[in-house]
Amino acid sequence: TDNNMNEICLSDTYGTFDFTNFKIIIDYLIKLRIDFDRIALELYIFNTIDNSKNVKNIILYAKNNGIYKINIYNMAGTIYSNV
């Protein structure tokens, strides 16, 4: 890993990031031994059941792998932030 790197932010500004692709990225970062303290997520929720379930799965997988810097937005603004 690059010790000069401050943070990598995976941002889904259109609310289209699906869990399958997220899992592929995280699993690859695990193989690279990336420090997940340096990973942050920005996710957008739109008022659809599929999008909400998808975001929930992403959050659960992220937290299970040590990613805790998460911001969640909807069209009105920030609805959850722990950064």
PDB file of C-alpha atoms in Angstrom:
ATOM      1  CA  THR A   1       0.000   0.000   0.000  1.00  0.00           C
ATOM      2  CA  ASP A   2       0.959   3.621  -0.483  1.00  0.00           C
ATOM      3  CA  ASN A   3       1.602   5.215   2.903  1.00  0.00           C
ATOM      4  CA  ASN A   4       1.194   8.670   1.344  1.00  0.00           C
ATOM      5  CA  MET A   5      -2.424   7.953   0.451  1.00  0.00           C
ATOM      6  CA  ASN A   6      -4.838   9.669   2.823  1.00  0.00           C
ATOM      7  CA  GLU A   7      -8.140   8.191   1.775  1.00  0.00           C
ATOM      8  CA  ILE A   8     -10.016   6.523  -1.044  1.00  0.00           C
ATOM      9  CA  CYS A   9     -13.675   7.466  -1.347  1.00  0.00           C
ATOM     10  CA  LEU A  10     -16.009   5.180  -3.260  1.00  0.00           C
ATOM     11  CA  SER A  11     -18.817   7.498  -4.278  1.00  0.00           C
ATOM     12  CA  ASP A  12     -22.091   6.593  -5.947  1.00  0.00           C
ATOM     13  CA  THR A  13     -23.451   9.981  -6.971  1.00  0.00           C
ATOM     14  CA  TYR A  14     -26.183   8.504  -9.187  1.00  0.00           C
ATOM     15  CA  GLY A  15     -27.448   5.765  -6.863  1.00  0.00           C
ATOM     16  CA  THR A  16     -26.653   3.042  -9.391  1.00  0.00           C
ATOM     17  CA  PHE A  17     -23.784   1.238  -7.645  1.00  0.00           C
ATOM     18  CA  ASP A  18     -24.910  -2.359  -7.236  1.00  0.00           C
ATOM     19  CA  PHE A  19     -23.885  -4.744  -4.500  1.00  0.00           C
ATOM     20  CA  THR A  20     -22.266  -7.279  -6.853  1.00  0.00           C
ATOM     21  CA  ASN A  21     -19.816  -4.720  -8.241  1.00  0.00           C
ATOM     22  CA  PHE A  22     -19.170  -3.285  -4.783  1.00  0.00           C
ATOM     23  CA  LYS A  23     -18.313  -6.755  -3.464  1.00  0.00           C
ATOM     24  CA  ILE A  24     -15.914  -7.371  -6.377  1.00  0.00           C
ATOM     25  CA  ILE A  25     -14.103  -4.094  -5.617  1.00  0.00           C
ATOM     26  CA  ILE A  26     -13.892  -4.749  -1.862  1.00  0.00           C
ATOM     27  CA  ASP A  27     -12.744  -8.336  -2.330  1.00  0.00           C
ATOM     28  CA  TYR A  28      -9.993  -7.097  -4.664  1.00  0.00           C
ATOM     29  CA  LEU A  29      -8.928  -4.444  -2.137  1.00  0.00           C
ATOM     30  CA  ILE A  30      -8.764  -7.179   0.512  1.00  0.00           C
ATOM     31  CA  LYS A  31      -6.355  -9.117  -1.710  1.00  0.00           C
ATOM     32  CA  LEU A  32      -4.241  -5.957  -2.053  1.00  0.00           C
ATOM     33  CA  ARG A  33      -4.252  -5.608   1.751  1.00  0.00           C
ATOM     34  CA  ILE A  34      -5.590  -2.082   1.611  1.00  0.00           C
ATOM     35  CA  ASP A  35      -6.090  -0.497   5.031  1.00  0.00           C
ATOM     36  CA  PHE A  36      -9.865  -0.047   5.242  1.00  0.00           C
ATOM     37  CA  ASP A  37      -9.425   2.777   7.735  1.00  0.00           C
ATOM     38  CA  ARG A  38      -8.549   4.754   4.599  1.00  0.00           C
ATOM     39  CA  ILE A  39     -11.704   3.811   2.692  1.00  0.00           C
ATOM     40  CA  ALA A  40     -14.879   5.903   2.780  1.00  0.00           C
ATOM     41  CA  LEU A  41     -18.259   5.438   1.108  1.00  0.00           C
ATOM     42  CA  GLU A  42     -20.763   7.953  -0.214  1.00  0.00           C
ATOM     43  CA  LEU A  43     -24.051   6.352  -1.172  1.00  0.00           C
ATOM     44  CA  TYR A  44     -27.291   7.791  -2.487  1.00  0.00           C
ATOM     45  CA  ILE A  45     -30.730   6.411  -1.710  1.00  0.00           C
ATOM     46  CA  PHE A  46     -33.633   6.998  -4.026  1.00  0.00           C
ATOM     47  CA  ASN A  47     -37.181   6.111  -3.090  1.00  0.00           C
ATOM     48  CA  THR A  48     -37.197   2.641  -4.580  1.00  0.00           C
ATOM     49  CA  ILE A  49     -37.226  -0.665  -2.744  1.00  0.00           C
ATOM     50  CA  ASP A  50     -34.481  -2.114  -4.962  1.00  0.00           C
ATOM     51  CA  ASN A  51     -32.156   0.829  -4.334  1.00  0.00           C
ATOM     52  CA  SER A  52     -32.768   0.766  -0.572  1.00  0.00           C
ATOM     53  CA  LYS A  53     -32.059  -2.991  -0.349  1.00  0.00           C
ATOM     54  CA  ASN A  54     -28.952  -2.542  -2.468  1.00  0.00           C
ATOM     55  CA  VAL A  55     -27.622   0.251  -0.237  1.00  0.00           C
ATOM     56  CA  LYS A  56     -28.369  -1.843   2.863  1.00  0.00           C
ATOM     57  CA  ASN A  57     -26.378  -4.784   1.451  1.00  0.00           C
ATOM     58  CA  ILE A  58     -23.465  -2.493   0.565  1.00  0.00           C
ATOM     59  CA  ILE A  59     -23.423  -0.989   4.069  1.00  0.00           C
ATOM     60  CA  LEU A  60     -23.535  -4.392   5.764  1.00  0.00           C
ATOM     61  CA  TYR A  61     -20.710  -5.766   3.601  1.00  0.00           C
ATOM     62  CA  ALA A  62     -18.663  -2.619   4.141  1.00  0.00           C
ATOM     63  CA  LYS A  63     -19.025  -2.739   7.924  1.00  0.00           C
ATOM     64  CA  ASN A  64     -18.324  -6.481   8.011  1.00  0.00           C
ATOM     65  CA  ASN A  65     -15.023  -5.726   6.276  1.00  0.00           C
ATOM     66  CA  GLY A  66     -13.975  -2.787   8.457  1.00  0.00           C
ATOM     67  CA  ILE A  67     -15.273   0.174   6.437  1.00  0.00           C
ATOM     68  CA  TYR A  68     -16.964   2.571   8.822  1.00  0.00           C
ATOM     69  CA  LYS A  69     -16.656   5.970   7.125  1.00  0.00           C
ATOM     70  CA  ILE A  70     -20.039   6.102   5.439  1.00  0.00           C
ATOM     71  CA  ASN A  71     -22.201   8.994   4.265  1.00  0.00           C
ATOM     72  CA  ILE A  72     -25.679   8.325   2.926  1.00  0.00           C
ATOM     73  CA  TYR A  73     -27.679  10.922   1.033  1.00  0.00           C
ATOM     74  CA  ASN A  74     -31.097  11.260  -0.504  1.00  0.00           C
ATOM     75  CA  MET A  75     -32.420  14.037  -2.720  1.00  0.00           C
ATOM     76  CA  ALA A  76     -32.994  16.248   0.342  1.00  0.00           C
ATOM     77  CA  GLY A  77     -29.418  15.981   1.627  1.00  0.00           C
ATOM     78  CA  THR A  78     -27.496  13.950   4.205  1.00  0.00           C
ATOM     79  CA  ILE A  79     -29.540  11.342   6.031  1.00  0.00           C
ATOM     80  CA  TYR A  80     -26.675   9.503   7.739  1.00  0.00           C
ATOM     81  CA  SER A  81     -23.061  10.344   8.338  1.00  0.00           C
ATOM     82  CA  ASN A  82     -20.440   8.881  10.621  1.00  0.00           C
ATOM     83  CA  VAL A  83     -17.411  10.613   9.141  1.00  0.00           C
TER      84      VAL A  83
END
